[in-house]
């Protein structure tokens, strides 16, 4: 009963995101995000609130008086905290053994909040991470959570579950989730987090990649795989949470290829990954080829592109090695040697959406994000809706497309720029407020057609009226503009009936 007891004590202590924000304030919270815990520590030290003590221990990694912890967890007590592996006791002081913090989110099922346990990070320990470190919720975690399709399904595979955060999110949309990992420590954390938050329906299995689910198929696969490109050089740490043990981007390629054998027809996968730009190959197209070669539909979205030095610096710091040290420079040289040997000029990072064939018109899309996507919520819902809309339109010939009514998506706006004194715009831009936040330059004809798409008039009538307004031949205008309109549906700017 110790985990339910811990949950009850955390609830009683109001150990929640909004409460911690109140206790340390906006400025200290922002400093904490930047890796500076001093302002938060000073703010919490002045508070006798139980939530402040818990945050000092399990977020900032500070020690505390045992009487303080006993007061903050009155039902669990010190003995229960030791039994659960939360703390170790040294005299009258307790020291944290893990990171345990509240995590809040909003998805199509509404708002929610969990407590997530993981290993203490470099900010709390002041040392480089252990190679079997179990990562908590970070930027990649929240990105993949947002990327998950929100459609309800029977089964989901969370490949490489880590602390279990994706499995918890997936369970909100699936009746059954299988969560796998090669790390026993990660699975122990994932089980703890599921039980601590009262989430059932998740089965945890130990093993590498798809080995624990051989012969099984799922409606959806989600994965933040250990995609980080790490040189296979002695002395370079191989962190379990990010290094899959293969050279270059072969790990992500294998995850994509394996999805073909583990998705039901029409099943989808949402993954994060890296792909290499080699001197003779475009990385984005290479990533799309992985899926095409496996017989899968694919939509690849590249969010970032880094040169070898920036890539190496990012992941060396991620492991807790500080810039300017001899160890940092040694590892950086190893990374750059590896990239040079394999003729890698850049590394892309982004999202892959895969689908197993099910009789719908196949698709292959590879694009670079035109706007920053950090912190954008609901990308998965946007992509799921856009994909369904694209399927519907792709199945229509031009005559059938002209017969339906399209509607401008509610997040789309139009901006027109004029040269001073000129009545006609020099530039017309359509913008998405959500989703991938695309910005598209369009001509006057396409802007006029889109502006008239209110769900009331068939597309054919709109195209004809715009052609007459612009004094052009509608038969000459129609083929090119229909190609553009199909793309606008696939991009989520326009919605077909019922979308």
Short mmCIF file of C-alpha atoms in Angstrom, two decimals:
data_model
loop_
_atom_site.label_atom_id
_atom_site.label_comp_id
_atom_site.label_asym_id
_atom_site.label_seq_id
_atom_site.Cartn_x
_atom_site.Cartn_y
_atom_site.Cartn_z
CA UNK A 1 0.00 0.00 0.00
CA UNK A 2 3.00 2.34 0.03
CA UNK A 3 2.51 3.80 -3.46
CA UNK A 4 -1.18 4.69 -2.87
CA UNK A 5 -0.07 6.16 0.46
CA UNK A 6 2.52 8.29 -1.33
CA UNK A 7 -0.15 9.45 -3.79
CA UNK A 8 -2.44 10.47 -0.96
CA UNK A 9 0.33 12.45 0.74
CA UNK A 10 1.28 14.22 -2.51
CA UNK A 11 -2.35 15.18 -3.03
CA UNK A 12 -2.67 16.45 0.53
CA UNK A 13 0.52 18.50 0.11
CA UNK A 14 -0.89 20.10 -3.05
CA UNK A 15 2.27 19.07 -4.85
CA UNK A 16 1.06 20.46 -8.15
CA UNK A 17 2.47 22.52 -11.00
CA UNK A 18 0.37 25.58 -10.21
CA UNK A 19 1.32 25.44 -6.52
CA UNK A 20 5.06 25.27 -7.28
CA UNK A 21 4.68 28.17 -9.71
CA UNK A 22 3.15 30.17 -6.87
CA UNK A 23 5.87 29.19 -4.41
CA UNK A 24 8.93 30.04 -6.49
CA UNK A 25 7.45 32.68 -8.81
CA UNK A 26 7.71 33.27 -12.54
CA UNK A 27 11.27 34.60 -12.58
CA UNK A 28 12.66 31.68 -10.55
CA UNK A 29 10.69 29.23 -12.67
CA UNK A 30 12.20 30.71 -15.83
CA UNK A 31 15.69 30.53 -14.29
CA UNK A 32 15.10 26.87 -13.46
CA UNK A 33 14.26 26.20 -17.09
CA UNK A 34 17.60 27.74 -18.02
CA UNK A 35 19.46 25.43 -15.63
CA UNK A 36 19.79 27.89 -12.73
CA UNK A 37 18.22 26.57 -9.52
CA UNK A 38 19.45 29.29 -7.14
CA UNK A 39 16.39 31.62 -7.35
CA UNK A 40 13.99 28.71 -6.85
CA UNK A 41 16.05 27.39 -3.93
CA UNK A 42 16.00 30.79 -2.23
CA UNK A 43 12.25 31.13 -2.70
CA UNK A 44 11.46 27.66 -1.38
CA UNK A 45 13.81 27.95 1.60
CA UNK A 46 11.62 30.71 3.00
CA UNK A 47 8.46 28.57 2.85
CA UNK A 48 7.15 26.05 5.37
CA UNK A 49 4.68 24.70 2.80
CA UNK A 50 4.95 20.88 2.39
CA UNK A 51 5.03 21.31 -1.40
CA UNK A 52 8.09 23.57 -1.01
CA UNK A 53 9.94 20.89 0.95
CA UNK A 54 9.07 18.21 -1.61
CA UNK A 55 10.27 20.43 -4.45
CA UNK A 56 13.53 21.23 -2.64
CA UNK A 57 14.19 17.51 -2.32
CA UNK A 58 12.88 16.00 -5.52
CA UNK A 59 13.21 18.84 -8.06
CA UNK A 60 16.26 20.76 -6.83
CA UNK A 61 18.04 17.74 -5.31
CA UNK A 62 18.68 19.35 -1.92
CA UNK A 63 18.81 17.50 1.38
CA UNK A 64 16.37 18.21 4.19
CA UNK A 65 15.80 17.59 7.88
CA UNK A 66 14.07 14.25 8.45
CA UNK A 67 11.41 15.91 10.58
CA UNK A 68 10.53 18.19 7.63
CA UNK A 69 10.03 15.21 5.32
CA UNK A 70 8.01 13.39 7.97
CA UNK A 71 5.71 16.41 8.16
CA UNK A 72 5.42 16.67 4.36
CA UNK A 73 4.65 12.93 3.96
CA UNK A 74 2.84 12.22 7.24
CA UNK A 75 1.16 8.98 6.21
CA UNK A 76 4.02 7.44 4.25
CA UNK A 77 6.62 8.56 6.76
CA UNK A 78 10.39 8.29 6.58
CA UNK A 79 10.35 4.48 6.63
CA UNK A 80 7.93 4.35 3.71
CA UNK A 81 9.97 6.87 1.73
CA UNK A 82 13.09 4.75 2.26
CA UNK A 83 11.22 1.56 1.32
CA UNK A 84 10.07 3.14 -1.96
CA UNK A 85 13.61 4.30 -2.76
CA UNK A 86 12.71 7.99 -2.58
CA UNK A 87 15.39 8.99 -0.06
CA UNK A 88 18.36 7.81 1.90
CA UNK A 89 18.86 8.79 5.56
CA UNK A 90 22.11 10.09 7.03
CA UNK A 91 21.66 10.90 10.69
CA UNK A 92 18.84 13.44 10.87
CA UNK A 93 19.19 14.41 7.19
CA UNK A 94 17.42 12.88 4.20
CA UNK A 95 18.84 12.95 0.69
CA UNK A 96 16.80 12.39 -2.48
CA UNK A 97 17.46 9.34 -4.63
CA UNK A 98 15.25 10.34 -7.54
CA UNK A 99 13.48 13.19 -9.25
CA UNK A 100 9.74 13.33 -8.53
CA UNK A 101 7.79 16.27 -9.86
CA UNK A 102 4.28 17.22 -11.00
CA UNK A 103 3.58 17.42 -14.71
CA UNK A 104 0.51 19.12 -16.18
CA UNK A 105 -0.90 18.85 -19.69
CA UNK A 106 -3.96 19.44 -21.86
CA UNK A 107 -5.08 17.10 -24.64
CA UNK A 108 -8.37 16.53 -26.52
CA UNK A 109 -9.72 14.61 -23.50
CA UNK A 110 -9.12 17.65 -21.29
CA UNK A 111 -6.62 18.80 -18.68
CA UNK A 112 -4.64 16.37 -16.58
CA UNK A 113 -1.77 16.21 -14.13
CA UNK A 114 0.55 13.42 -13.02
CA UNK A 115 3.60 12.95 -10.82
CA UNK A 116 6.56 11.64 -12.79
CA UNK A 117 9.55 9.92 -11.20
CA UNK A 118 12.93 9.61 -12.92
CA UNK A 119 16.62 9.85 -12.11
CA UNK A 120 17.99 13.07 -10.69
CA UNK A 121 19.48 15.19 -13.45
CA UNK A 122 22.80 16.96 -13.75
CA UNK A 123 21.27 20.15 -12.33
CA UNK A 124 20.56 18.37 -9.06
CA UNK A 125 23.64 16.15 -8.83
CA UNK A 126 26.22 18.51 -10.28
CA UNK A 127 27.84 15.58 -12.06
CA UNK A 128 27.74 13.88 -15.44
CA UNK A 129 24.87 11.44 -15.91
CA UNK A 130 25.27 7.72 -15.32
CA UNK A 131 25.07 5.68 -18.53
CA UNK A 132 21.86 3.96 -17.40
CA UNK A 133 20.24 7.30 -16.51
CA UNK A 134 16.45 7.31 -16.82
CA UNK A 135 15.30 10.61 -18.23
CA UNK A 136 12.25 12.46 -16.95
CA UNK A 137 9.92 14.72 -18.89
CA UNK A 138 11.83 17.06 -21.20
CA UNK A 139 11.32 18.92 -24.43
CA UNK A 140 11.37 15.76 -26.56
CA UNK A 141 8.82 14.11 -24.24
CA UNK A 142 6.33 16.94 -24.49
CA UNK A 143 6.89 17.17 -28.25
CA UNK A 144 6.05 13.49 -28.79
CA UNK A 145 3.09 13.70 -26.41
CA UNK A 146 1.73 16.53 -28.56
CA UNK A 147 2.51 14.55 -31.73
CA UNK A 148 0.49 11.51 -30.65
CA UNK A 149 -2.71 11.15 -32.68
CA UNK A 150 -5.72 11.66 -30.38
CA UNK A 151 -8.05 9.23 -32.18
CA UNK A 152 -9.28 6.43 -29.91
CA UNK A 153 -7.85 3.00 -30.76
CA UNK A 154 -7.69 -0.49 -29.29
CA UNK A 155 -3.92 -0.88 -28.90
CA UNK A 156 -0.73 1.21 -28.79
CA UNK A 157 2.91 0.18 -28.63
CA UNK A 158 5.22 2.60 -26.80
CA UNK A 159 8.64 1.59 -28.08
CA UNK A 160 11.41 2.60 -25.66
CA UNK A 161 9.11 3.87 -22.92
CA UNK A 162 11.79 5.30 -20.59
CA UNK A 163 10.03 6.70 -17.53
CA UNK A 164 6.68 5.79 -19.12
CA UNK A 165 5.40 9.25 -19.98
CA UNK A 166 4.34 8.34 -23.54
CA UNK A 167 2.58 5.19 -22.33
CA UNK A 168 0.58 7.28 -19.87
CA UNK A 169 -0.45 9.67 -22.63
CA UNK A 170 -1.22 6.82 -25.04
CA UNK A 171 -3.48 5.14 -22.47
CA UNK A 172 -5.83 8.15 -22.65
CA UNK A 173 -6.64 7.15 -26.24
CA UNK A 174 -6.16 3.37 -26.17
CA UNK A 175 -7.76 0.46 -24.33
CA UNK A 176 -4.42 -1.35 -24.03
CA UNK A 177 -0.82 -0.15 -24.17
CA UNK A 178 2.34 -2.25 -24.39
CA UNK A 179 5.42 -0.34 -23.20
CA UNK A 180 8.86 -1.77 -23.93
CA UNK A 181 12.40 -0.82 -23.01
CA UNK A 182 15.85 -2.40 -22.99
CA UNK A 183 16.48 -0.91 -19.51
CA UNK A 184 15.14 -2.65 -16.40
CA UNK A 185 15.61 0.59 -14.45
CA UNK A 186 13.47 2.46 -16.96
CA UNK A 187 10.70 -0.14 -16.71
CA UNK A 188 10.83 0.07 -12.90
CA UNK A 189 10.29 3.82 -13.13
CA UNK A 190 7.55 3.41 -15.72
CA UNK A 191 5.68 0.90 -13.52
CA UNK A 192 6.05 3.23 -10.54
CA UNK A 193 4.65 6.17 -12.51
CA UNK A 194 1.68 4.18 -13.79
CA UNK A 195 0.80 2.95 -10.29
CA UNK A 196 1.47 6.30 -8.65
CA UNK A 197 -0.99 7.97 -11.00
CA UNK A 198 -3.59 5.20 -10.89
CA UNK A 199 -3.27 4.36 -14.60
CA UNK A 200 -4.04 0.75 -15.52
CA UNK A 201 -4.10 -1.00 -18.89
CA UNK A 202 -0.34 -0.71 -19.52
CA UNK A 203 1.76 -3.85 -19.96
CA UNK A 204 5.51 -3.46 -19.48
CA UNK A 205 7.97 -5.70 -21.34
CA UNK A 206 11.77 -5.88 -21.27
CA UNK A 207 13.71 -6.10 -24.53
CA UNK A 208 15.34 -4.33 -27.44
CA UNK A 209 13.22 -2.53 -30.04
CA UNK A 210 10.51 -4.85 -31.41
CA UNK A 211 11.83 -8.09 -29.85
CA UNK A 212 9.29 -8.08 -26.96
CA UNK A 213 6.36 -7.83 -29.43
CA UNK A 214 7.47 -10.29 -32.10
CA UNK A 215 4.50 -11.33 -34.23
CA UNK A 216 2.14 -8.72 -32.75
CA UNK A 217 0.48 -5.78 -34.50
CA UNK A 218 -0.91 -2.55 -33.10
CA UNK A 219 -3.21 0.25 -34.13
CA UNK A 220 -0.54 2.79 -33.24
CA UNK A 221 3.14 2.93 -32.42
CA UNK A 222 4.68 5.87 -30.59
CA UNK A 223 8.37 6.18 -29.93
CA UNK A 224 11.03 8.59 -28.81
CA UNK A 225 13.77 6.10 -29.69
CA UNK A 226 17.41 6.43 -28.61
CA UNK A 227 18.14 8.30 -31.83
CA UNK A 228 21.16 10.38 -30.82
CA UNK A 229 24.05 9.84 -33.23
CA UNK A 230 26.99 8.84 -31.04
CA UNK A 231 30.50 7.98 -32.23
CA UNK A 232 31.40 4.36 -31.63
CA UNK A 233 34.64 5.50 -29.99
CA UNK A 234 36.12 4.20 -26.70
CA UNK A 235 35.61 6.68 -23.88
CA UNK A 236 32.45 8.29 -25.29
CA UNK A 237 29.55 7.49 -22.92
CA UNK A 238 26.74 5.40 -24.40
CA UNK A 239 23.67 6.59 -22.50
CA UNK A 240 20.86 4.03 -22.64
CA UNK A 241 18.13 6.64 -22.88
CA UNK A 242 19.51 8.19 -26.08
CA UNK A 243 22.04 5.81 -27.71
CA UNK A 244 20.70 2.77 -29.52
CA UNK A 245 24.14 1.27 -30.10
CA UNK A 246 24.08 1.54 -33.92
CA UNK A 247 26.18 3.73 -36.14
CA UNK A 248 24.84 7.04 -37.43
CA UNK A 249 21.08 7.17 -37.94
CA UNK A 250 20.69 3.41 -38.44
CA UNK A 251 18.67 3.07 -35.23
CA UNK A 252 15.90 5.34 -36.48
CA UNK A 253 15.96 3.60 -39.86
CA UNK A 254 15.46 0.26 -38.12
CA UNK A 255 12.57 1.58 -36.02
CA UNK A 256 10.85 2.84 -39.18
CA UNK A 257 11.44 -0.42 -41.06
CA UNK A 258 10.20 -2.52 -38.14
CA UNK A 259 6.96 -0.57 -37.90
CA UNK A 260 5.80 -2.19 -41.14
CA UNK A 261 5.67 -5.58 -39.41
CA UNK A 262 3.87 -4.31 -36.31
CA UNK A 263 1.07 -2.05 -37.59
CA UNK A 264 -2.38 -3.26 -38.57
CA UNK A 265 -3.61 -2.06 -42.00
CA UNK A 266 -4.25 1.65 -41.63
CA UNK A 267 -2.34 1.75 -38.34
CA UNK A 268 -0.12 4.75 -37.74
CA UNK A 269 3.16 5.52 -36.01
CA UNK A 270 4.38 8.82 -34.59
CA UNK A 271 8.12 8.99 -33.98
CA UNK A 272 10.92 11.43 -33.23
CA UNK A 273 14.25 11.02 -34.97
CA UNK A 274 17.49 12.27 -36.47
CA UNK A 275 18.65 11.81 -40.06
CA UNK A 276 22.03 12.51 -41.58
CA UNK A 277 22.74 14.74 -44.55
CA UNK A 278 25.65 13.09 -46.24
CA UNK A 279 27.72 14.81 -48.89
CA UNK A 280 25.85 13.00 -51.64
CA UNK A 281 22.37 12.60 -50.11
CA UNK A 282 19.54 14.81 -48.81
CA UNK A 283 18.73 13.77 -45.23
CA UNK A 284 15.03 14.54 -45.41
CA UNK A 285 14.58 12.35 -48.48
CA UNK A 286 16.69 9.61 -46.87
CA UNK A 287 14.30 9.56 -43.91
CA UNK A 288 11.30 9.31 -46.22
CA UNK A 289 13.02 6.52 -48.15
CA UNK A 290 13.25 4.41 -44.98
CA UNK A 291 9.45 4.26 -44.87
CA UNK A 292 8.89 3.95 -48.61
CA UNK A 293 11.34 1.06 -48.82
CA UNK A 294 9.38 -0.68 -46.04
CA UNK A 295 6.09 -0.21 -47.90
CA UNK A 296 4.74 2.46 -45.53
CA UNK A 297 3.11 5.79 -46.22
CA UNK A 298 5.19 8.57 -44.68
CA UNK A 299 5.03 12.20 -43.65
CA UNK A 300 8.39 13.56 -42.45
CA UNK A 301 8.60 17.02 -40.89
CA UNK A 302 12.04 18.45 -40.25
CA UNK A 303 12.08 20.89 -37.34
CA UNK A 304 15.80 21.61 -36.92
CA UNK A 305 19.01 21.27 -38.91
CA UNK A 306 22.40 21.35 -37.15
CA UNK A 307 25.98 21.34 -38.37
CA UNK A 308 28.26 18.64 -36.87
CA UNK A 309 29.83 20.94 -34.26
CA UNK A 310 26.48 22.23 -32.96
CA UNK A 311 25.12 18.69 -32.86
CA UNK A 312 28.09 17.41 -30.88
CA UNK A 313 27.98 20.33 -28.44
CA UNK A 314 24.26 19.81 -27.79
CA UNK A 315 24.54 16.16 -26.83
CA UNK A 316 27.82 16.39 -24.93
CA UNK A 317 26.24 19.07 -22.71
CA UNK A 318 23.09 16.95 -22.43
CA UNK A 319 25.19 14.26 -20.74
CA UNK A 320 26.40 16.73 -18.12
CA UNK A 321 29.90 17.45 -19.48
CA UNK A 322 30.55 21.16 -19.34
CA UNK A 323 31.95 23.16 -22.26
CA UNK A 324 35.53 24.36 -21.94
CA UNK A 325 36.79 21.28 -20.14
CA UNK A 326 39.36 18.89 -21.57
CA UNK A 327 36.77 16.10 -21.48
CA UNK A 328 34.31 18.20 -23.51
CA UNK A 329 36.94 18.94 -26.15
CA UNK A 330 38.03 15.29 -26.34
CA UNK A 331 34.46 14.13 -26.92
CA UNK A 332 33.76 16.90 -29.42
CA UNK A 333 36.76 15.78 -31.45
CA UNK A 334 35.46 12.21 -31.41
CA UNK A 335 32.08 13.36 -32.75
CA UNK A 336 33.61 15.48 -35.50
CA UNK A 337 35.97 12.67 -36.51
CA UNK A 338 33.01 10.30 -36.79
CA UNK A 339 30.98 12.72 -38.93
CA UNK A 340 33.96 13.44 -41.20
CA UNK A 341 34.71 9.75 -41.66
CA UNK A 342 31.13 9.08 -42.77
CA UNK A 343 30.89 12.30 -44.82
CA UNK A 344 28.06 13.79 -42.77
CA UNK A 345 27.56 17.51 -43.42
CA UNK A 346 24.43 18.18 -41.31
CA UNK A 347 21.94 16.41 -39.06
CA UNK A 348 18.19 16.94 -39.23
CA UNK A 349 15.74 16.47 -36.37
CA UNK A 350 12.01 16.16 -36.57
CA UNK A 351 8.92 14.01 -36.69
CA UNK A 352 7.92 10.96 -38.71
CA UNK A 353 4.30 9.93 -39.21
CA UNK A 354 3.92 6.48 -40.77
CA UNK A 355 0.90 4.54 -41.94
CA UNK A 356 0.48 0.94 -43.03
CA UNK A 357 -1.32 0.58 -46.37
CA UNK A 358 -5.08 0.03 -46.10
CA UNK A 359 -6.40 0.67 -49.61
CA UNK A 360 -6.42 4.47 -49.39
CA UNK A 361 -4.40 6.51 -51.88
CA UNK A 362 -0.73 6.24 -50.78
CA UNK A 363 1.12 9.34 -49.68
CA UNK A 364 4.72 10.47 -49.25
CA UNK A 365 5.43 13.91 -47.84
CA UNK A 366 8.76 15.36 -46.73
CA UNK A 367 8.82 18.98 -45.63
CA UNK A 368 10.77 21.44 -43.55
CA UNK A 369 8.89 23.37 -40.90
CA UNK A 370 8.58 27.01 -41.91
CA UNK A 371 7.95 28.30 -38.38
CA UNK A 372 9.29 27.45 -34.89
CA UNK A 373 7.29 24.58 -33.38
CA UNK A 374 8.54 24.62 -29.77
CA UNK A 375 5.61 24.74 -27.39
CA UNK A 376 2.97 24.26 -30.11
CA UNK A 377 0.22 22.04 -28.69
CA UNK A 378 -1.99 19.65 -30.59
CA UNK A 379 0.30 18.93 -33.55
CA UNK A 380 -0.89 15.31 -33.57
CA UNK A 381 -4.53 16.35 -33.74
CA UNK A 382 -3.72 18.70 -36.60
CA UNK A 383 -1.82 16.04 -38.55
CA UNK A 384 -4.50 13.42 -37.94
CA UNK A 385 -7.24 15.77 -39.19
CA UNK A 386 -5.18 16.90 -42.17
CA UNK A 387 -4.35 13.32 -43.10
CA UNK A 388 -8.02 12.27 -42.99
CA UNK A 389 -8.98 15.29 -45.09
CA UNK A 390 -6.20 14.54 -47.57
CA UNK A 391 -7.41 10.91 -47.89
CA UNK A 392 -10.90 12.05 -48.69
CA UNK A 393 -9.83 14.53 -51.36
CA UNK A 394 -7.15 12.24 -52.85
CA UNK A 395 -9.84 9.69 -53.68
CA UNK A 396 -11.81 12.23 -55.74
CA UNK A 397 -11.21 13.02 -59.39
CA UNK A 398 -11.32 16.67 -60.42
CA UNK A 399 -15.04 16.67 -61.27
CA UNK A 400 -15.93 15.13 -57.90
CA UNK A 401 -13.67 17.62 -56.10
CA UNK A 402 -15.40 20.53 -57.82
CA UNK A 403 -18.75 19.24 -56.56
CA UNK A 404 -17.93 19.40 -52.83
CA UNK A 405 -17.99 22.32 -50.41
CA UNK A 406 -14.76 23.25 -48.66
CA UNK A 407 -14.39 25.39 -45.53
CA UNK A 408 -11.44 27.51 -44.44
CA UNK A 409 -9.95 26.09 -41.21
CA UNK A 410 -10.73 28.33 -38.22
CA UNK A 411 -7.06 29.05 -37.44
CA UNK A 412 -6.25 30.40 -40.92
CA UNK A 413 -5.73 34.13 -41.49
CA UNK A 414 -4.76 36.14 -44.53
CA UNK A 415 -2.28 39.00 -44.73
CA UNK A 416 -1.94 41.37 -47.70
CA UNK A 417 0.92 43.77 -48.33
CA UNK A 418 0.61 46.73 -50.71
CA UNK A 419 3.13 49.07 -52.25
CA UNK A 420 2.13 52.62 -51.25
CA UNK A 421 -0.55 53.93 -53.58
CA UNK A 422 -1.12 50.58 -55.33
CA UNK A 423 -4.65 49.11 -55.13
CA UNK A 424 -3.57 45.50 -55.75
CA UNK A 425 -1.54 43.61 -53.14
CA UNK A 426 2.08 42.83 -53.91
CA UNK A 427 2.09 39.83 -51.55
CA UNK A 428 -0.72 37.67 -50.16
CA UNK A 429 0.14 35.25 -47.35
CA UNK A 430 -2.07 32.59 -45.75
CA UNK A 431 -1.08 31.72 -42.18
CA UNK A 432 -1.98 28.90 -39.81
CA UNK A 433 -2.38 29.83 -36.17
CA UNK A 434 -1.94 26.21 -35.01
CA UNK A 435 -0.63 22.95 -36.34
CA UNK A 436 2.63 23.44 -38.21
CA UNK A 437 2.02 27.21 -38.39
CA UNK A 438 2.69 27.28 -42.10
CA UNK A 439 2.95 30.51 -44.07
CA UNK A 440 2.11 30.24 -47.78
CA UNK A 441 2.41 32.93 -50.42
CA UNK A 442 -0.53 32.69 -52.84
CA UNK A 443 -1.66 34.56 -55.91
CA UNK A 444 -4.85 36.60 -56.18
CA UNK A 445 -6.84 33.78 -57.81
CA UNK A 446 -6.06 31.19 -55.13
CA UNK A 447 -6.63 33.74 -52.34
CA UNK A 448 -10.02 34.59 -53.78
CA UNK A 449 -11.05 30.93 -54.03
CA UNK A 450 -9.90 30.20 -50.49
CA UNK A 451 -11.66 33.29 -49.16
CA UNK A 452 -14.94 32.13 -50.64
CA UNK A 453 -14.75 28.62 -49.17
CA UNK A 454 -17.42 28.94 -46.49
CA UNK A 455 -18.91 25.45 -46.71
CA UNK A 456 -21.96 26.68 -48.59
CA UNK A 457 -20.93 26.82 -52.27
CA UNK A 458 -19.49 23.92 -54.31
CA UNK A 459 -15.88 24.44 -55.26
CA UNK A 460 -16.78 24.45 -58.96
CA UNK A 461 -19.09 27.43 -58.53
CA UNK A 462 -16.41 29.33 -56.60
CA UNK A 463 -13.69 28.65 -59.19
CA UNK A 464 -16.04 29.71 -61.98
CA UNK A 465 -17.00 32.93 -60.22
CA UNK A 466 -13.36 33.83 -59.49
CA UNK A 467 -12.38 33.14 -63.11
CA UNK A 468 -15.12 35.45 -64.30
CA UNK A 469 -14.07 38.13 -61.78
CA UNK A 470 -10.45 37.95 -62.96
CA UNK A 471 -11.52 37.72 -66.61
CA UNK A 472 -9.69 34.46 -67.27
CA UNK A 473 -10.77 31.24 -68.96
CA UNK A 474 -12.14 28.95 -66.20
CA UNK A 475 -11.11 25.81 -68.15
CA UNK A 476 -7.53 27.10 -68.32
CA UNK A 477 -7.52 28.13 -64.65
CA UNK A 478 -9.09 24.99 -63.21
CA UNK A 479 -6.33 22.30 -63.49
CA UNK A 480 -3.56 24.28 -61.80
CA UNK A 481 -5.74 25.70 -59.05
CA UNK A 482 -7.15 22.26 -58.19
CA UNK A 483 -3.63 20.96 -57.63
CA UNK A 484 -3.03 23.85 -55.21
CA UNK A 485 -6.36 23.30 -53.46
CA UNK A 486 -5.57 19.63 -52.89
CA UNK A 487 -2.33 20.70 -51.22
CA UNK A 488 -4.17 23.22 -49.04
CA UNK A 489 -6.48 20.44 -47.85
CA UNK A 490 -3.48 18.19 -47.07
CA UNK A 491 -1.83 21.08 -45.22
CA UNK A 492 -4.95 21.73 -43.13
CA UNK A 493 -5.82 25.14 -44.55
CA UNK A 494 -9.08 23.86 -46.06
CA UNK A 495 -11.49 21.30 -44.63
CA UNK A 496 -13.82 19.03 -46.63
CA UNK A 497 -17.39 18.41 -45.43
CA UNK A 498 -17.58 16.56 -42.12
CA UNK A 499 -13.95 17.28 -41.18
#
